[in-house]
PDB file of C-alpha atoms in Angstrom:
ATOM      1  CA  MET A  14      -8.035  19.618 -12.106  1.00 62.00           C
ATOM      2  CA  PHE A  15      -8.476  15.798 -11.674  1.00 65.00           C
ATOM      3  CA  ASN A  16      -5.571  13.939  -9.562  1.00 70.00           C
ATOM      4  CA  GLY A  17      -3.616  17.111 -10.167  1.00 79.00           C
ATOM      5  CA  LYS A  18      -4.192  17.135 -13.951  1.00 78.00           C
ATOM      6  CA  GLN A  19      -5.709  19.584 -15.832  1.00 81.00           C
ATOM      7  CA  PHE A  20      -8.747  17.955 -17.815  1.00 79.00           C
ATOM      8  CA  ILE A  21     -10.535  20.920 -19.250  1.00 83.00           C
ATOM      9  CA  HIS A  22      -9.472  22.779 -21.893  1.00 85.00           C
ATOM     10  CA  ILE A  23     -10.752  26.052 -23.307  1.00 86.00           C
ATOM     11  CA  PRO A  24      -9.211  28.342 -26.314  1.00 87.00           C
ATOM     12  CA  GLU A  25      -8.948  32.188 -25.673  1.00 90.00           C
ATOM     13  CA  ASP A  26     -12.110  32.540 -27.832  1.00 88.00           C
ATOM     14  CA  GLU A  27     -13.885  30.782 -25.512  1.00 85.00           C
ATOM     15  CA  SER A  28     -16.091  28.736 -28.511  1.00 85.00           C
ATOM     16  CA  SER A  29     -15.761  25.068 -27.113  1.00 86.00           C
ATOM     17  CA  VAL A  30     -14.740  23.109 -24.196  1.00 85.00           C
ATOM     18  CA  CYS A  31     -12.182  20.320 -24.804  1.00 86.00           C
ATOM     19  CA  ILE A  32     -12.117  17.688 -22.302  1.00 84.00           C
ATOM     20  CA  THR A  33      -8.964  15.788 -22.758  1.00 82.00           C
ATOM     21  CA  SER A  34      -5.720  14.651 -20.729  1.00 80.00           C
ATOM     22  CA  ALA A  35      -2.280  14.718 -20.886  1.00 80.00           C
ATOM     23  CA  ASP A  36      -2.534  10.809 -21.717  1.00 76.00           C
ATOM     24  CA  ASN A  37      -5.071  11.092 -23.971  1.00 76.00           C
ATOM     25  CA  LEU A  38      -3.120  13.818 -25.782  1.00 80.00           C
ATOM     26  CA  GLN A  39       0.107  11.364 -25.560  1.00 80.00           C
ATOM     27  CA  PHE A  40      -1.586   8.472 -27.178  1.00 76.00           C
ATOM     28  CA  MET A  41      -3.117  10.552 -30.274  1.00 77.00           C
ATOM     29  CA  THR A  42      -0.080  11.998 -30.930  1.00 79.00           C
ATOM     30  CA  THR A  43       2.095   8.533 -30.477  1.00 80.00           C
ATOM     31  CA  LYS A  44       0.201   5.166 -30.399  1.00 75.00           C
ATOM     32  CA  CYS A  45      -3.218   6.309 -32.832  1.00 74.00           C
ATOM     33  CA  SER A  46      -3.174   6.587 -36.342  1.00 73.00           C
ATOM     34  CA  ASP A  47      -6.831   6.420 -36.809  1.00 74.00           C
ATOM     35  CA  LEU A  48      -9.374   8.302 -35.375  1.00 78.00           C
ATOM     36  CA  PHE A  49     -13.178   8.156 -35.292  1.00 78.00           C
ATOM     37  CA  ALA A  50     -15.255  11.727 -34.945  1.00 84.00           C
ATOM     38  CA  ASP A  51     -19.049  12.235 -35.089  1.00 83.00           C
ATOM     39  CA  GLY A  52     -21.379  15.165 -33.793  1.00 84.00           C
ATOM     40  CA  THR A  53     -25.218  14.645 -31.591  1.00 82.00           C
ATOM     41  CA  PHE A  54     -27.192  16.831 -30.495  1.00 81.00           C
ATOM     42  CA  ASN A  55     -29.856  14.967 -28.362  1.00 78.00           C
ATOM     43  CA  TYR A  56     -26.984  15.088 -25.606  1.00 73.00           C
ATOM     44  CA  ALA A  57     -25.629  18.399 -25.711  1.00 77.00           C
ATOM     45  CA  PRO A  58     -25.183  20.116 -22.673  1.00 78.00           C
ATOM     46  CA  LYS A  59     -27.139  23.241 -22.236  1.00 80.00           C
ATOM     47  CA  TYR A  60     -25.720  26.056 -23.560  1.00 80.00           C
ATOM     48  CA  PHE A  61     -24.161  23.910 -26.591  1.00 82.00           C
ATOM     49  CA  THR A  62     -25.683  23.301 -30.261  1.00 86.00           C
ATOM     50  CA  GLN A  63     -23.719  19.634 -29.905  1.00 87.00           C
ATOM     51  CA  LEU A  64     -21.339  17.293 -28.698  1.00 85.00           C
ATOM     52  CA  TYR A  65     -18.690  16.315 -31.113  1.00 85.00           C
ATOM     53  CA  THR A  66     -16.731  13.544 -29.711  1.00 84.00           C
ATOM     54  CA  ILE A  67     -13.441  12.584 -31.201  1.00 81.00           C
ATOM     55  CA  HIS A  68     -12.680   8.760 -30.547  1.00 73.00           C
ATOM     56  CA  GLY A  69      -8.924   7.998 -30.636  1.00 66.00           C
ATOM     57  CA  PHE A  70      -9.097   7.397 -26.837  1.00 42.00           C
ATOM     58  CA  LYS A  71     -11.281   9.480 -24.793  1.00 41.00           C
ATOM     59  CA  ASN A  72     -11.196  12.993 -26.148  1.00 47.00           C
ATOM     60  CA  GLY A  73     -14.237  15.172 -26.617  1.00 58.00           C
ATOM     61  CA  TYR A  74     -15.527  18.091 -27.150  1.00 54.00           C
ATOM     62  CA  TYR A  75     -19.007  20.736 -26.570  1.00 51.00           C
ATOM     63  CA  LEU A  76     -19.524  22.772 -29.387  1.00 55.00           C
ATOM     64  CA  HIS A  77     -22.110  25.636 -29.515  1.00 54.00           C
ATOM     65  CA  LEU A  78     -21.585  25.607 -33.390  1.00 61.00           C
ATOM     66  CA  LYS A  79     -21.601  23.572 -36.085  1.00 72.00           C
ATOM     67  CA  SER A  80     -19.483  25.190 -38.583  1.00 87.00           C
ATOM     68  CA  LYS A  81     -16.115  24.528 -40.805  1.00 91.00           C
ATOM     69  CA  GLU A  82     -14.278  27.284 -38.484  1.00 91.00           C
ATOM     70  CA  MET A  83     -15.900  25.808 -35.049  1.00 87.00           C
ATOM     71  CA  TYR A  84     -13.971  22.046 -36.087  1.00 91.00           C
ATOM     72  CA  LYS A  85     -10.950  23.760 -37.826  1.00 94.00           C
ATOM     73  CA  LYS A  86     -10.935  25.433 -34.251  1.00 92.00           C
ATOM     74  CA  ILE A  87     -11.335  22.515 -32.518  1.00 89.00           C
ATOM     75  CA  TRP A  88      -8.287  20.726 -34.731  1.00 93.00           C
ATOM     76  CA  LEU A  89      -6.092  23.805 -34.135  1.00 95.00           C
ATOM     77  CA  PHE A  90      -6.699  23.496 -30.229  1.00 92.00           C
ATOM     78  CA  LEU A  91      -5.911  19.760 -30.358  1.00 91.00           C
ATOM     79  CA  LYS A  92      -2.736  20.425 -32.317  1.00 94.00           C
ATOM     80  CA  GLU A  93      -1.833  23.351 -29.748  1.00 93.00           C
ATOM     81  CA  LEU A  94      -2.418  21.307 -26.790  1.00 89.00           C
ATOM     82  CA  CYS A  95      -0.474  18.379 -27.723  1.00 90.00           C
ATOM     83  CA  ILE A  96       2.682  20.703 -27.909  1.00 92.00           C
ATOM     84  CA  LYS A  97       1.906  22.471 -24.442  1.00 89.00           C
ATOM     85  CA  CYS A  98       1.067  19.411 -22.743  1.00 86.00           C
ATOM     86  CA  ASN A  99       3.992  16.648 -24.668  1.00 84.00           C
ATOM     87  CA  GLU A 100       5.800  18.643 -26.662  1.00 90.00           C
ATOM     88  CA  THR A 101       4.779  16.202 -29.749  1.00 89.00           C
ATOM     89  CA  GLU A 102       2.923  17.259 -33.231  1.00 91.00           C
ATOM     90  CA  PHE A 103      -0.024  15.752 -33.575  1.00 90.00           C
ATOM     91  CA  ILE A 104      -0.457  14.649 -37.269  1.00 89.00           C
ATOM     92  CA  LEU A 105      -3.785  12.659 -38.610  1.00 90.00           C
ATOM     93  CA  GLN A 106      -3.296  10.084 -40.636  1.00 90.00           C
ATOM     94  CA  LYS A 107      -7.097   9.172 -40.972  1.00 90.00           C
ATOM     95  CA  LEU A 108     -10.157  10.465 -39.885  1.00 90.00           C
ATOM     96  CA  HIS A 109     -13.419   8.147 -40.162  1.00 84.00           C
ATOM     97  CA  VAL A 110     -16.104  10.452 -39.808  1.00 84.00           C
ATOM     98  CA  ASP A 111     -19.552  11.285 -41.119  1.00 82.00           C
ATOM     99  CA  PHE A 112     -21.111  12.998 -44.054  1.00 80.00           C
ATOM    100  CA  GLU A 113     -21.194  16.087 -42.947  1.00 82.00           C
ATOM    101  CA  LYS A 114     -19.380  18.592 -45.150  1.00 86.00           C
ATOM    102  CA  ALA A 115     -17.923  21.494 -43.016  1.00 90.00           C
ATOM    103  CA  ALA A 116     -16.021  18.289 -40.679  1.00 90.00           C
ATOM    104  CA  HIS A 117     -14.261  17.159 -43.986  1.00 92.00           C
ATOM    105  CA  GLN A 118     -13.334  20.723 -45.183  1.00 94.00           C
ATOM    106  CA  ALA A 119     -12.013  21.335 -41.829  1.00 95.00           C
ATOM    107  CA  ALA A 120      -9.979  18.210 -41.395  1.00 94.00           C
ATOM    108  CA  SER A 121      -8.598  18.600 -44.723  1.00 95.00           C
ATOM    109  CA  GLU A 122      -7.378  22.216 -44.431  1.00 96.00           C
ATOM    110  CA  VAL A 123      -5.996  21.591 -41.135  1.00 96.00           C
ATOM    111  CA  PHE A 124      -4.199  18.028 -41.554  1.00 95.00           C
ATOM    112  CA  GLU A 125      -2.967  18.229 -45.450  1.00 92.00           C
ATOM    113  CA  ASP A 126      -2.944  14.553 -46.172  1.00 93.00           C
ATOM    114  CA  VAL A 127      -5.640  13.022 -44.051  1.00 94.00           C
ATOM    115  CA  GLN A 128      -7.299  10.129 -45.612  1.00 92.00           C
ATOM    116  CA  LEU A 129     -11.313  10.920 -44.530  1.00 90.00           C
ATOM    117  CA  ILE A 130     -13.296   7.497 -44.487  1.00 85.00           C
ATOM    118  CA  SER A 131     -17.003   7.610 -43.751  1.00 80.00           C
ATOM    119  CA  CYS A 132     -19.154   4.739 -42.977  1.00 75.00           C
ATOM    120  CA  ARG A 133     -22.052   3.052 -44.458  1.00 75.00           C
ATOM    121  CA  PHE A 134     -24.424   3.904 -41.584  1.00 76.00           C
ATOM    122  CA  HIS A 135     -23.892   7.670 -42.611  1.00 76.00           C
ATOM    123  CA  LEU A 136     -24.452   6.922 -45.913  1.00 79.00           C
ATOM    124  CA  GLY A 137     -27.518   5.357 -45.696  1.00 81.00           C
ATOM    125  CA  GLN A 138     -28.467   7.764 -43.222  1.00 80.00           C
ATOM    126  CA  SER A 139     -27.649  10.571 -45.472  1.00 80.00           C
ATOM    127  CA  TRP A 140     -29.829   8.895 -48.411  1.00 81.00           C
ATOM    128  CA  TRP A 141     -32.391   7.934 -46.388  1.00 85.00           C
ATOM    129  CA  ARG A 142     -33.096  11.772 -45.309  1.00 85.00           C
ATOM    130  CA  LYS A 143     -32.837  12.627 -49.089  1.00 84.00           C
ATOM    131  CA  ILE A 144     -35.972   9.966 -49.834  1.00 87.00           C
ATOM    132  CA  ASN A 145     -37.996  10.455 -47.210  1.00 89.00           C
ATOM    133  CA  SER A 146     -37.811  14.569 -47.835  1.00 89.00           C
ATOM    134  CA  ASP A 147     -39.426  14.067 -50.840  1.00 85.00           C
ATOM    135  CA  SER A 148     -43.193  12.507 -51.490  1.00 87.00           C
ATOM    136  CA  VAL A 149     -42.607  10.705 -54.866  1.00 82.00           C
ATOM    137  CA  LEU A 150     -39.166   8.995 -53.877  1.00 83.00           C
ATOM    138  CA  ARG A 151     -40.551   7.594 -50.046  1.00 85.00           C
ATOM    139  CA  LEU A 152     -44.194   7.020 -51.771  1.00 85.00           C
ATOM    140  CA  ALA A 153     -42.019   4.587 -54.411  1.00 82.00           C
ATOM    141  CA  TYR A 154     -39.318   3.211 -52.201  1.00 83.00           C
ATOM    142  CA  LYS A 155     -41.793   2.075 -49.272  1.00 84.00           C
ATOM    143  CA  LYS A 156     -44.543   0.297 -51.681  1.00 81.00           C
ATOM    144  CA  LYS A 157     -42.385  -2.774 -51.855  1.00 70.00           C
ATOM    145  CA  GLY A 158     -41.934  -4.146 -55.012  1.00 66.00           C
ATOM    146  CA  LYS A 159     -44.982  -1.816 -56.664  1.00 69.00           C
ATOM    147  CA  TYR A 160     -42.635   0.719 -57.967  1.00 71.00           C
ATOM    148  CA  ALA A 161     -39.791   0.341 -59.910  1.00 75.00           C
ATOM    149  CA  LEU A 162     -38.471   3.627 -59.117  1.00 77.00           C
ATOM    150  CA  GLY A 163     -38.372   2.517 -55.374  1.00 80.00           C
ATOM    151  CA  ASN A 164     -36.378  -0.842 -56.660  1.00 79.00           C
ATOM    152  CA  TRP A 165     -34.143   1.236 -58.342  1.00 79.00           C
ATOM    153  CA  LEU A 166     -33.057   3.220 -55.088  1.00 80.00           C
ATOM    154  CA  LYS A 167     -32.348  -0.130 -52.935  1.00 81.00           C
ATOM    155  CA  MET A 168     -30.100  -0.580 -55.286  1.00 81.00           C
ATOM    156  CA  PHE A 169     -27.882   2.088 -54.327  1.00 78.00           C
ATOM    157  CA  PHE A 170     -28.336   1.423 -50.972  1.00 80.00           C
ATOM    158  CA  GLY A 171     -26.093  -2.120 -51.512  1.00 82.00           C
ATOM    159  CA  LEU A 172     -23.463  -0.638 -53.414  1.00 80.00           C
ATOM    160  CA  ALA A 173     -21.720   0.588 -49.487  1.00 78.00           C
ATOM    161  CA  PHE A 174     -21.300  -3.172 -49.591  1.00 80.00           C
ATOM    162  CA  LEU A 175     -19.160  -3.505 -52.730  1.00 82.00           C
ATOM    163  CA  PRO A 176     -15.425  -3.019 -52.411  1.00 83.00           C
ATOM    164  CA  SER A 177     -14.392   0.387 -52.684  1.00 78.00           C
ATOM    165  CA  HIS A 178     -12.713   0.056 -56.399  1.00 84.00           C
ATOM    166  CA  GLU A 179     -15.974  -1.710 -57.851  1.00 86.00           C
ATOM    167  CA  ILE A 180     -18.068   1.551 -56.486  1.00 81.00           C
ATOM    168  CA  SER A 181     -18.152   3.392 -59.474  1.00 82.00           C
ATOM    169  CA  ASP A 182     -18.804   1.217 -62.215  1.00 86.00           C
ATOM    170  CA  ALA A 183     -21.088  -0.493 -60.442  1.00 84.00           C
ATOM    171  CA  PHE A 184     -23.173   2.954 -60.000  1.00 81.00           C
ATOM    172  CA  THR A 185     -22.415   3.620 -63.793  1.00 82.00           C
ATOM    173  CA  CYS A 186     -24.131   0.035 -64.739  1.00 83.00           C
ATOM    174  CA  VAL A 187     -27.230   1.023 -61.679  1.00 79.00           C
ATOM    175  CA  LEU A 188     -27.758   4.165 -62.469  1.00 75.00           C
ATOM    176  CA  PRO A 189     -29.519   4.496 -66.415  1.00 75.00           C
ATOM    177  CA  LEU A 190     -31.487   1.302 -65.092  1.00 72.00           C
ATOM    178  CA  GLN A 191     -34.093   3.752 -64.165  1.00 63.00           C
ATOM    179  CA  CYS A 192     -34.268   5.908 -66.889  1.00 52.00           C
ATOM    180  CA  SER A 193     -37.080   4.623 -68.682  1.00 53.00           C
ATOM    181  CA  MET A 194     -39.582   5.826 -65.771  1.00 52.00           C
ATOM    182  CA  PRO A 195     -41.594   8.570 -66.293  1.00 51.00           C
ATOM    183  CA  LEU A 196     -39.742  11.366 -64.638  1.00 52.00           C
ATOM    184  CA  LYS A 197     -39.068  14.484 -65.742  1.00 48.00           C
ATOM    185  CA  LEU A 198     -34.843  14.337 -66.824  1.00 47.00           C
ATOM    186  CA  SER A 199     -34.136  17.109 -64.234  1.00 49.00           C
ATOM    187  CA  TYR A 200     -35.446  15.179 -61.858  1.00 52.00           C
ATOM    188  CA  TYR A 201     -32.908  12.116 -62.588  1.00 53.00           C
ATOM    189  CA  SER A 202     -30.287  15.017 -62.961  1.00 56.00           C
ATOM    190  CA  CYS A 203     -30.650  16.476 -59.538  1.00 55.00           C
ATOM    191  CA  LEU A 204     -30.745  12.465 -58.229  1.00 57.00           C
ATOM    192  CA  PHE A 205     -27.402  11.892 -60.032  1.00 58.00           C
ATOM    193  CA  ARG A 206     -26.060  15.150 -58.540  1.00 60.00           C
ATOM    194  CA  PHE A 207     -27.253  14.367 -54.878  1.00 56.00           C
ATOM    195  CA  PHE A 208     -25.911  10.427 -55.001  1.00 57.00           C
ATOM    196  CA  LYS A 209     -22.529  11.663 -56.086  1.00 57.00           C
ATOM    197  CA  ALA A 210     -21.960  14.207 -53.612  1.00 57.00           C
ATOM    198  CA  ASN A 211     -22.785  11.782 -50.772  1.00 52.00           C
ATOM    199  CA  THR A 212     -20.622   8.616 -52.127  1.00 51.00           C
TER     200      THR A 212
END
């Protein structure tokens, strides 16, 4: 209790700890159409895998699992808390979130009409992880101007700066530019699937 009000809420299955207040829930259900959500592992408290924070105002979750089921439990529990504490239904309209597939799926299943919006930073982070995990891509990317493949990869990072309605056309223009490189066709196919899945 803080100032006579409960601010720590734990679901029956004890799968997470939700730290929020009635004021936050009231704000979330009546004055907030966009929310931002992301998890971090570096600052998770002892015995938990991650700290998952939902920002509309100040809503936070401590998680010990990172799965679609866990994220669904979070959203369902928040919906339940909104009704219990404020007698207001929580209808999420827009969620700004990273590229974690489980988080996207969970939010879409709990909130049918939610618009999921991902940010350029997390897109770049996802692409950079892929480039760094492959020795050919990493070498080509790091040798400035020396490899056509590296220059081609750098073009993809620029796509995020285009207006959203132009990205698909630009992607199809950039993709064939690299086909003259002596890499196996299956490698291009793999790259294409990766970039398509993360855009």
